[in-house]
Short mmCIF file of C-alpha atoms and ligand atoms in Angstrom, two decimals:
data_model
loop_
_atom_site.label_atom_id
_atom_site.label_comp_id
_atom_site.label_asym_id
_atom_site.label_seq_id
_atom_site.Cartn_x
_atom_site.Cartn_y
_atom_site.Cartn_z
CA UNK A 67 4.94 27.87 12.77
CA UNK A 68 3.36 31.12 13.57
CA UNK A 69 1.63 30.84 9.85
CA UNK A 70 0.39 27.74 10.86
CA UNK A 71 -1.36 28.59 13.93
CA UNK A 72 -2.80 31.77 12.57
CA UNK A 73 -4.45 28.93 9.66
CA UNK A 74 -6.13 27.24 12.95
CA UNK A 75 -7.40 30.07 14.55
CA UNK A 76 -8.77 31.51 11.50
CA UNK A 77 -10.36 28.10 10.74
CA UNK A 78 -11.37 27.90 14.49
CA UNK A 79 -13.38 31.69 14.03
CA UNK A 80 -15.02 30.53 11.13
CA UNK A 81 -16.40 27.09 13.05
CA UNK A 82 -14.52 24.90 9.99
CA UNK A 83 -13.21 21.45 10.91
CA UNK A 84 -14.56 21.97 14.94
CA UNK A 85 -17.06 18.63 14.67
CA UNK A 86 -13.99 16.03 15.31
CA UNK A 87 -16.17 13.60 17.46
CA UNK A 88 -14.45 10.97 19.28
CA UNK A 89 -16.61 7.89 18.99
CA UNK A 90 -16.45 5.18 21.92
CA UNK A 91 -17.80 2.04 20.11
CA UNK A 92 -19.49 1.62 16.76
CA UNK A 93 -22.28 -0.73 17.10
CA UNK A 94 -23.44 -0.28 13.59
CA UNK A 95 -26.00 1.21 12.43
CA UNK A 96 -25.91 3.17 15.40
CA UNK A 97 -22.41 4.64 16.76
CA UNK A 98 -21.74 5.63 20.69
CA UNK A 99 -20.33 9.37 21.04
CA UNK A 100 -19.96 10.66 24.55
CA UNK A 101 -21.88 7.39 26.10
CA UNK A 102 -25.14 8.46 23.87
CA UNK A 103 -26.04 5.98 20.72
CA UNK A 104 -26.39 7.94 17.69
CA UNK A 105 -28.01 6.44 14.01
CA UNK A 106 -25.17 6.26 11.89
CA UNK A 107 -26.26 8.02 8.39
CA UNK A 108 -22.61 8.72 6.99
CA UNK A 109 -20.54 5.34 6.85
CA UNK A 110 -18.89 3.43 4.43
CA UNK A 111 -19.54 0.08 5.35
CA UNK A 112 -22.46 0.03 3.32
CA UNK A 113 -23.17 -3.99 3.98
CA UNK A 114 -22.89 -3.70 7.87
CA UNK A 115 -19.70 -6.04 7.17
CA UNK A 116 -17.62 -4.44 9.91
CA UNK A 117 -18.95 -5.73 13.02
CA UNK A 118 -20.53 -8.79 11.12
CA UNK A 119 -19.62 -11.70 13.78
CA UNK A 120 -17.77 -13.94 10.96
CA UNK A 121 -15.87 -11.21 10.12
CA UNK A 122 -14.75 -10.40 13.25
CA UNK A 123 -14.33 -14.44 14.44
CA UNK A 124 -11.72 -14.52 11.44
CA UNK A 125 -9.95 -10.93 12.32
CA UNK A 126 -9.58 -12.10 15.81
CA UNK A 127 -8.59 -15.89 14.67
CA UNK A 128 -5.36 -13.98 12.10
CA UNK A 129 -4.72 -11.94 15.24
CA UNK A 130 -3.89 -15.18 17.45
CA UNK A 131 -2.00 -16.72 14.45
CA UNK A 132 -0.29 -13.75 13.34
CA UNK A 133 -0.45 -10.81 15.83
CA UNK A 134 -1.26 -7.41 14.80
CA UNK A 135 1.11 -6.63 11.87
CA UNK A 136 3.32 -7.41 9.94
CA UNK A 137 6.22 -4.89 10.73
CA UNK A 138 7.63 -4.72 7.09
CA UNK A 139 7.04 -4.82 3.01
CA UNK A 140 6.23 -7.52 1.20
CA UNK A 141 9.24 -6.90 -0.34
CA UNK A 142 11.10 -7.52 2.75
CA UNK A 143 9.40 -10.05 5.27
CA UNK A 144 5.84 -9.08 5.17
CA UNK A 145 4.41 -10.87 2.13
CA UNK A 146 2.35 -13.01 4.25
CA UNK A 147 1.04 -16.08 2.63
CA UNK A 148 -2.73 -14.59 3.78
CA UNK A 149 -2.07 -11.41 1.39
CA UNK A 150 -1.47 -14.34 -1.47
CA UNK A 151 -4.53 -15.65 -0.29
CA UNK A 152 -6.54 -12.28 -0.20
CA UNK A 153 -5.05 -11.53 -3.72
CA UNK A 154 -6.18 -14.75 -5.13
CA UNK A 155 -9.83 -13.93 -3.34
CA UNK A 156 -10.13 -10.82 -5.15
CA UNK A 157 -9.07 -11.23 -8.33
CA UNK A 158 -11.31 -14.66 -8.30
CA UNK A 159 -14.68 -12.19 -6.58
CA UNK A 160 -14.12 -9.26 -9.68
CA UNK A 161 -13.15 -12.35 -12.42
CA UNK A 162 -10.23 -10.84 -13.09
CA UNK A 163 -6.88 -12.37 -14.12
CA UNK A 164 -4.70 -11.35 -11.00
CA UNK A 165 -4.80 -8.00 -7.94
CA UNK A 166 -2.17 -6.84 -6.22
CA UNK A 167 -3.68 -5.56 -2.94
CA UNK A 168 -2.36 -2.08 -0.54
CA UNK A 169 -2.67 -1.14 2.61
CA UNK A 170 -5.69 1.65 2.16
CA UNK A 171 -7.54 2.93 -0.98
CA UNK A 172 -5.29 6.24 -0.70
CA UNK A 173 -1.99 4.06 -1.22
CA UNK A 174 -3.11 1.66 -4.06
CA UNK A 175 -3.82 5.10 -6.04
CA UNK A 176 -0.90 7.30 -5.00
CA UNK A 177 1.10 4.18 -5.67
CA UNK A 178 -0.77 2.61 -9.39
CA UNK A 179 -0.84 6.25 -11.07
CA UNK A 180 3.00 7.14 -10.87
CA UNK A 181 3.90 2.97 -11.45
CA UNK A 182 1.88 3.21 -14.60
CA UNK A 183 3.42 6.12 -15.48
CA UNK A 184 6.82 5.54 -14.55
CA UNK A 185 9.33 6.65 -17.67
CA UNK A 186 11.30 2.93 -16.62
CA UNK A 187 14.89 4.14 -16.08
CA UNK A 188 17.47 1.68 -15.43
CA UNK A 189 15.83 -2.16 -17.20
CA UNK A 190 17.84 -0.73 -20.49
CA UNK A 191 14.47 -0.49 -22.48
CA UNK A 192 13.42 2.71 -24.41
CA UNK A 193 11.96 4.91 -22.06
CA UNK A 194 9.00 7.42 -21.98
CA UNK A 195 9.73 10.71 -20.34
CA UNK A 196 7.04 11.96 -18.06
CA UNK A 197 6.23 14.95 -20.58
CA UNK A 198 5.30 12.70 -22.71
CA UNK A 199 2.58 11.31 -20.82
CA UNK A 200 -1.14 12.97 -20.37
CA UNK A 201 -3.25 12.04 -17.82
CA UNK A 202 -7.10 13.03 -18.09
CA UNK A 203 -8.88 12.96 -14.99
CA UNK A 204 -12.52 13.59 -14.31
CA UNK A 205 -13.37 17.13 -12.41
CA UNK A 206 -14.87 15.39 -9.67
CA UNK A 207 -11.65 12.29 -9.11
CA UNK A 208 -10.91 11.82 -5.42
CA UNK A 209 -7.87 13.21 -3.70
CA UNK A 210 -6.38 10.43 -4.06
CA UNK A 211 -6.24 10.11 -7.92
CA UNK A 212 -5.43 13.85 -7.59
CA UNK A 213 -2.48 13.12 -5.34
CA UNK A 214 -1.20 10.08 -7.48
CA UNK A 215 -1.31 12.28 -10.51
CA UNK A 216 0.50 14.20 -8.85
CA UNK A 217 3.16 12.04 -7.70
CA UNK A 218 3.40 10.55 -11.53
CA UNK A 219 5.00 14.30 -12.70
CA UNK A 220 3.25 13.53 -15.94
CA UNK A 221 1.05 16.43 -17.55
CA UNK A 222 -2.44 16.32 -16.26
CA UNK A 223 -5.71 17.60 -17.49
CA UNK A 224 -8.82 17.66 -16.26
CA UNK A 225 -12.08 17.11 -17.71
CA UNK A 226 -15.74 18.53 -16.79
CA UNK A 227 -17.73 16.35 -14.63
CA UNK A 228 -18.84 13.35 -16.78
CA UNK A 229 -18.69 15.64 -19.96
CA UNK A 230 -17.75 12.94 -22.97
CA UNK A 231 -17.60 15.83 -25.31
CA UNK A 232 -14.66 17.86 -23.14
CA UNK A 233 -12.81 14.47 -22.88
CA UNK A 234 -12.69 13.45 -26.32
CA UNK A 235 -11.62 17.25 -27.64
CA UNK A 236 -8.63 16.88 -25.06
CA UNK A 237 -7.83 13.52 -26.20
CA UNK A 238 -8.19 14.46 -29.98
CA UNK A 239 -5.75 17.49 -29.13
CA UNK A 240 -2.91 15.60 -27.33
CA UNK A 241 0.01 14.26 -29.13
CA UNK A 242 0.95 12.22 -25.61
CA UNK A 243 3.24 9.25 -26.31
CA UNK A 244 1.06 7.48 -23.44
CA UNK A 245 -2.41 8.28 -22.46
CA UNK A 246 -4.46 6.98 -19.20
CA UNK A 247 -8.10 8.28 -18.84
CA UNK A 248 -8.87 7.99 -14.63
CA UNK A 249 -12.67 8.10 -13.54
CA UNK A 250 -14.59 6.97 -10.29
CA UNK A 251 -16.95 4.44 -10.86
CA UNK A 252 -19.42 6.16 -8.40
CA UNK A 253 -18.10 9.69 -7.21
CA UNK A 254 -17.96 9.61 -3.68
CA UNK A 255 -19.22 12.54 -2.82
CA UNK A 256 -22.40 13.29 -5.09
CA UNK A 257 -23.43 9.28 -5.82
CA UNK A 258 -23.51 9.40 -9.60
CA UNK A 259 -22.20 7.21 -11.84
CA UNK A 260 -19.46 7.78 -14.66
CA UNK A 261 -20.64 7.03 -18.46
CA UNK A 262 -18.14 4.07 -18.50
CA UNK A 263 -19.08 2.22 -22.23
CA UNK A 264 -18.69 5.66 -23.36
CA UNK A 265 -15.37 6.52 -21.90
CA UNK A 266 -14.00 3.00 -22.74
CA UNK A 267 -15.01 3.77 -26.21
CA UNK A 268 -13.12 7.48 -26.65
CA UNK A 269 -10.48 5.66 -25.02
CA UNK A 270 -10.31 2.87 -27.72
CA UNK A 271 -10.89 5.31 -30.24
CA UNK A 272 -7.58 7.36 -29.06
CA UNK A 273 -5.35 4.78 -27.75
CA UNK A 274 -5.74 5.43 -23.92
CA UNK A 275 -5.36 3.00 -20.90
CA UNK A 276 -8.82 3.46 -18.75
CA UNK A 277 -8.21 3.25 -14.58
CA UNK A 278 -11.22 2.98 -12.45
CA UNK A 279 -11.97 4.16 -8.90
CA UNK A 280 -14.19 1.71 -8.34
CA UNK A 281 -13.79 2.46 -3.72
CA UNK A 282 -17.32 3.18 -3.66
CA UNK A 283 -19.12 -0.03 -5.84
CA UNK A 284 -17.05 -2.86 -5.22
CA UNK A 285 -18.97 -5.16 -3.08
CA UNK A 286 -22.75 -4.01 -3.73
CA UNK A 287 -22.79 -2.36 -7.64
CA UNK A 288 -23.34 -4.83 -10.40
CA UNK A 289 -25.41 -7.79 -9.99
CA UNK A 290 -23.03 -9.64 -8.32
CA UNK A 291 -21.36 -6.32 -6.66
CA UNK A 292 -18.40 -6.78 -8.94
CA UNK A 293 -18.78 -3.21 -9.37
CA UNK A 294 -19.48 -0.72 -12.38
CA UNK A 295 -17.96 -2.28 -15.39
CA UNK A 296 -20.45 -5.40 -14.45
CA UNK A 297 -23.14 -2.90 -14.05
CA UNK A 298 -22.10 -1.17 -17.19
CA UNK A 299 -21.35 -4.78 -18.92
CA UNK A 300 -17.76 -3.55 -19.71
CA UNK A 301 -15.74 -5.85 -17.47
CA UNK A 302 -12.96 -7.22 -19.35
CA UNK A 303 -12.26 -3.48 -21.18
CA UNK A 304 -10.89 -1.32 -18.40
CA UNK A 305 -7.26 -1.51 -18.31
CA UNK A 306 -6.81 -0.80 -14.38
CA UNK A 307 -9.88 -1.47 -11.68
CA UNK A 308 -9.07 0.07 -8.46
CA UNK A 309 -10.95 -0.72 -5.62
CA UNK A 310 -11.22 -0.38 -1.55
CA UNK A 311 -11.88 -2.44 1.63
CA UNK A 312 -12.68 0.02 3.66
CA UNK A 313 -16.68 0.68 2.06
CA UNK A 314 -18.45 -2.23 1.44
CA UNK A 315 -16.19 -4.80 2.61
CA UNK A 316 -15.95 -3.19 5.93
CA UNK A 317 -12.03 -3.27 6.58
CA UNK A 318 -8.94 -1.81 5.61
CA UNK A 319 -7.09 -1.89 2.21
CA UNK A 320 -6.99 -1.21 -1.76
CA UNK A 321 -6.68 -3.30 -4.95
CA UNK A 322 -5.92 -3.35 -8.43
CA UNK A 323 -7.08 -5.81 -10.82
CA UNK A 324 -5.55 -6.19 -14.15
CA UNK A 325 -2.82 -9.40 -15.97
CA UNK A 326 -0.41 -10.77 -13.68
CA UNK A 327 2.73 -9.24 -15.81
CA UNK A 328 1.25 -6.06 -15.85
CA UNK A 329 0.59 -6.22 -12.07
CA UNK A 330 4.57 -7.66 -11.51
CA UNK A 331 5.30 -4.35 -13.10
CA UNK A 332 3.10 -2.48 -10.82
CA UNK A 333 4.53 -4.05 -7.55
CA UNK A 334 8.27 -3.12 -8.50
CA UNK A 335 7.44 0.48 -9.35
CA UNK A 336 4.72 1.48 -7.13
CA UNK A 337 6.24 2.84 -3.17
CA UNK A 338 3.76 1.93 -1.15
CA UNK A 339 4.03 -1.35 -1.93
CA UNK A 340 7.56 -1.36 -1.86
CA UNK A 341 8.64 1.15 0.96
CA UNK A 342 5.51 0.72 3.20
CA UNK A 343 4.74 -1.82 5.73
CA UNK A 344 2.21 -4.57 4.20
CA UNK A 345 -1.46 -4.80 5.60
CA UNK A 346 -2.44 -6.35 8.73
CA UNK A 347 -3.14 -10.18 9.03
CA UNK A 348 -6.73 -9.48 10.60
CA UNK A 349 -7.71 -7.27 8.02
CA UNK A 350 -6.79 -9.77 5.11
CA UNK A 351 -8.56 -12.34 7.09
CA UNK A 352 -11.67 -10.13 7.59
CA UNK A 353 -11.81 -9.26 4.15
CA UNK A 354 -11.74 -12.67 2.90
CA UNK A 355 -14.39 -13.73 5.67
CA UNK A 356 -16.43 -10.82 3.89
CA UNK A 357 -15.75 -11.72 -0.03
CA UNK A 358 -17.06 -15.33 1.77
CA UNK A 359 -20.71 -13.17 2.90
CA UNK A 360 -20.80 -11.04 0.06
CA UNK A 361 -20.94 -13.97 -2.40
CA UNK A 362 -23.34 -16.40 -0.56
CA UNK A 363 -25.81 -13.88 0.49
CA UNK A 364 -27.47 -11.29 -2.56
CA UNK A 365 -30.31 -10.53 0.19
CA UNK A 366 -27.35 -8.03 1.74
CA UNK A 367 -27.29 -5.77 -1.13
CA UNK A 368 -31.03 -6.30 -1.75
CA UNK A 369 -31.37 -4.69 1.48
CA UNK A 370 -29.27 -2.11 0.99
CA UNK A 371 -30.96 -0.75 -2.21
CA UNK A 372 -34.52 -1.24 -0.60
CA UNK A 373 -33.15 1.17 2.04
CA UNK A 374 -31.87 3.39 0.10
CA UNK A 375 -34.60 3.49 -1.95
CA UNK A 376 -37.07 4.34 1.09
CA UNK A 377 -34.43 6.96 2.33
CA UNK A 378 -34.30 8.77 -0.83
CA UNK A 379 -37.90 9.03 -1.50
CA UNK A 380 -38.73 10.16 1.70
CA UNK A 381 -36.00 12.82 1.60
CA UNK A 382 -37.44 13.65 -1.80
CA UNK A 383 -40.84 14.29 -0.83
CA UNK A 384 -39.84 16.47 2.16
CA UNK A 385 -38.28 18.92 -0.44
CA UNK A 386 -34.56 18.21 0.05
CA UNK A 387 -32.41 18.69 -3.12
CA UNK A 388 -30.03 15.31 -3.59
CA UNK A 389 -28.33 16.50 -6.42
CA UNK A 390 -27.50 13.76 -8.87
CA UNK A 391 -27.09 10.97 -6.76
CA UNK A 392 -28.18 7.65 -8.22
CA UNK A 393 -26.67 5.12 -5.52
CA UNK A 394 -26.47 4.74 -1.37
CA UNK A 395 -24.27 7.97 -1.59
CA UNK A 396 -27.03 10.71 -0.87
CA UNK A 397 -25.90 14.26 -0.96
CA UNK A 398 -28.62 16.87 0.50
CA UNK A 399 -27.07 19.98 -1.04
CA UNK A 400 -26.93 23.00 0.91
CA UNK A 401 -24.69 25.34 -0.57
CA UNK A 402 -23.81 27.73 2.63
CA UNK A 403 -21.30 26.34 4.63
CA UNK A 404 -22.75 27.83 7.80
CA UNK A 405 -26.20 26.55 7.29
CA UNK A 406 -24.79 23.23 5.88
CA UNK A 407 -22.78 22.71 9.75
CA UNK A 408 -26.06 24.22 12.04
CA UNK A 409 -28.09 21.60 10.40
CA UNK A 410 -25.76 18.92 10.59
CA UNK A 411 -25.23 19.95 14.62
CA UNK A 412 -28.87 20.22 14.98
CA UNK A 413 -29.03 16.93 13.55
CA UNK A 414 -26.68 15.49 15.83
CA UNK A 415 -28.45 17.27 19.12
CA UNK A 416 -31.39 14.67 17.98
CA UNK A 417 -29.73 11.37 18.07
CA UNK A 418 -28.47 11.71 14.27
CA UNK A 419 -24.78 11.48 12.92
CA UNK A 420 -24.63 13.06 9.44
CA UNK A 421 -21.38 14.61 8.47
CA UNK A 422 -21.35 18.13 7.31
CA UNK A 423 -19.41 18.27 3.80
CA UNK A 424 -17.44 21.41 3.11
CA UNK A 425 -14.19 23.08 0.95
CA UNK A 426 -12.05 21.43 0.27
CA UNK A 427 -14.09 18.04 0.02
CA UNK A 428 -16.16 20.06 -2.54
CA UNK A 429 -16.59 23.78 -4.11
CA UNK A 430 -17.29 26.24 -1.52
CA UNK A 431 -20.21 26.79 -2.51
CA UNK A 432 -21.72 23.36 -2.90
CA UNK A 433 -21.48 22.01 0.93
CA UNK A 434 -23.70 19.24 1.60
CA UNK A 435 -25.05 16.68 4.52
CA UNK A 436 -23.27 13.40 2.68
CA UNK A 437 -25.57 10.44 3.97
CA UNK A 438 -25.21 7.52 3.25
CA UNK A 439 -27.64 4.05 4.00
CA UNK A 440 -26.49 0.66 5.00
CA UNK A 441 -27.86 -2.91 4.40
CA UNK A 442 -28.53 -3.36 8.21
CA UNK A 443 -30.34 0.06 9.33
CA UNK A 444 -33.90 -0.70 9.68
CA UNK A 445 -36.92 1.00 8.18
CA UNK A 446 -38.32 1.81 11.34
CA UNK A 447 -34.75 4.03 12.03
CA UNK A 448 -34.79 5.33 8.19
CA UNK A 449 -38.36 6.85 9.11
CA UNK A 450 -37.42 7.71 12.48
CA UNK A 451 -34.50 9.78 10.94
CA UNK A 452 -36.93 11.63 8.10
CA UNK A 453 -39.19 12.29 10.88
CA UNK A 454 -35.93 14.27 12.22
CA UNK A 455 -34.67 15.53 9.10
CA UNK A 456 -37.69 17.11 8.52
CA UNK A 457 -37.97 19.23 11.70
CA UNK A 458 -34.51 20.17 11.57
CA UNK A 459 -34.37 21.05 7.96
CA UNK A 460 -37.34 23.61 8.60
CA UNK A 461 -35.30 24.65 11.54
CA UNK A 462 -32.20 25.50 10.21
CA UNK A 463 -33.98 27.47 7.03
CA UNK A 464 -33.22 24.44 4.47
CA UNK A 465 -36.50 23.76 3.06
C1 PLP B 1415 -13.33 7.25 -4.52
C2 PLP B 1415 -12.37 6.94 -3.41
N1 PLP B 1415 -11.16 6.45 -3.72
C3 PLP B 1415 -10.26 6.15 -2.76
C4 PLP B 1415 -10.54 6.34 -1.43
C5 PLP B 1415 -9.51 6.02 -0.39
O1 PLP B 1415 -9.84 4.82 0.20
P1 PLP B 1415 -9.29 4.42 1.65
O2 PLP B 1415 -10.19 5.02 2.66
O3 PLP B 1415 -9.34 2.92 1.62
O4 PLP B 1415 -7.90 4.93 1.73
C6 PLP B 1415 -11.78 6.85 -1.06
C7 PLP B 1415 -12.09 7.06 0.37
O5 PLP B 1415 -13.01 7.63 0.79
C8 PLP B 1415 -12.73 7.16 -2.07
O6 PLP B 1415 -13.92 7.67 -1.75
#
């Protein structure tokens, strides 16, 4: 215990993890703190789907059906006939064969990695121990792949950010019985993409299974926002594609695509599926209002990359450095903690909510202002907010 508070204090002197804000409503793009509206440059819900009023008509008509959960697995008595419905939705929106859906983003990968992984005790087949497994994960994989590779006890290595030549010497070195490759389609915290006709060919080439994070492209990437193997023109060749409703789609939740036998295998070996209460009515019902906007209106995403487009530039020209980021995740890299959190505060004393990004998120020595555009701001609030940027940046010594 006494360890434990020292941690906070010492956190607490060095002004780490002290921006908490407790939002009142979120009126997106903007975002009430404290009674004050602030323009929301760090969310998610990158097609203003959230609050969208079909989305929340069907949320609200699941909740008077329904209620509020569902109290249990789908193992048990949650497998509500909606979550068929929401599978069916999905797998239909990424033209897959079949999803199995989870109750956040975090679960469906702390819960796909191990099941794919398992050694299958106990069906009387031959198994595969977990030392005889390699997992090769990019440098830059979320926590959540992290913690899922984890969870699997198999060997893990890791490879250099988008390096093809690191990945294929590890894969050319392993003797692993089974191999899976992971990679984010979009890395969530720098906005690049991952080379993914090259990896799907070194996997190919080595016998691995490919699994993409795909949280932060499902819904606008591709031209029908399938996500990165449409925009790469691979779909069909990654083994696993993981995805989220909580970005795009503006909910809750997290999917995997892949064949329905493969996926039966998946449910009875991954635990938070099995051991963890099923999601919410109103979310399914929200998600599949949103599949319903995503699909009969391109303008959204059109929007979106015009946005981003004018928000980049503009940060551009004023001298920011945005790293690699080729997407609506943009990164202005700071470096110096310190400096990164006085010019997120002094961006937040003018109306402006962009997060500060710091250890353990990324290196130490790379924090960042992660912003991030959405399909409804406006460009007269993307110019107000360079107008700001611009002052503040001088002010806090970052251009
Ligand atoms: C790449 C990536 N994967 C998974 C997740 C987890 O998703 P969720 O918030 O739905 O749990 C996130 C969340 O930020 C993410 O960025």
């Amino acid at each position: 215990m006494e360890y434990l508070r020292q941690l906070h204090k010492a956190a607490q002197d060095r002004d780490f993890y002290s921006d908490l804000r407790v939002v009142d409503e979120i009126p997106y793009p903007e975002i009430v703190i404290g009674g004050k509206p602030y323009l929301c440059l760090c969310s998610n819900n990158y097609l203003g789907l959230a609050t969208h009023p079909e989305v929340k008509k069907a949320a609200v008509e699941a909740v008077e059906r329904y209620g509020i959960g569902t109290c249990e697995s789908r193992w048990v008595a949650g497998n509500l006939k909606i979550l068929e419905e929401l599978e069916a939705a999905i797998a239909e929106f990424k033209k897959e064969p079949a999803a199995l859906i989870f109750q956040s983003g975090y679960a469906a990968n702390i819960g796909i990695i191990p099941a794919i992984m398992d050694s299958f005790e106990g069906l009387g087949l031959p198994t595969i121990d977990n030392d005889e497994n390699l997992i090769i994960k990019d440098y830059l994989s979320h926590i959540s792949v992290v913690d899922g590779c984890r969870l699997s006890r198999s060997p893990t290595k890791t490879f250099k950010h988008n390096d093809m030549n690191h990945l294929e010497m590890i894969l050319k070195r392993s003797q692993a019985k089974r191999k899976l490759i992971l990679t984010d389609g979009v890395f969530s915290m720098d906005g690049d993409f991952a080379p993914l006709p090259d990896i799907v060919s070194l996997a190919r080439r080595y016998g691995a299974m490919v699994m993409v994070d795909d949280a932060h492209a499902t819904g606008i990437i591709g031209e029908n926002g399938r996500g990165t193997p449409e925009f790469f023109h691979v779909e069909g060749e990654i083994d696993f594609e993981m995805g989220t409703m909580s970005k795009a789609l503006g909910a809750m939740g997290g999917f995997v695509t892949g064949p329905p036998d493969v996926l039966g295998t998946l449910r009875m070996r991954s635990h938070p599926f099995m051991f963890s209460s099923s999601l919410p009515p109103e979310q399914a019902a929200g998600i599949l209002a949103a599949l319903r906007i995503i699909r009969n209106n391109p303008g959204l995403r059109d929007n979106l990359w015009k946005n981003v487009h004018r928000f980049k530039e503009g940060l551009k020209q004023i001298g920011f450095s945005l790293s690699n980021s080729e997407t609506q995740i943009i990164p202005i890299i700071i470096g110096d903690v310190e400096k990164t959190i006085r010019m997120s505060r002094l961006l937040f004393e003018r109306g402006i909510l962009a997060s500060a990004i710091s250890w353990p998120a990324v290196a130490a020595n790379q924090s960042r202002i992660r912003c991030t555009v959405i399909a409804t701001h406006t460009f007269s609030q993307i110019d107000r907010a360079l107008d700001i940027f611009r002052e503040v940046g001088k002010e806090s010594g970052v251009i």
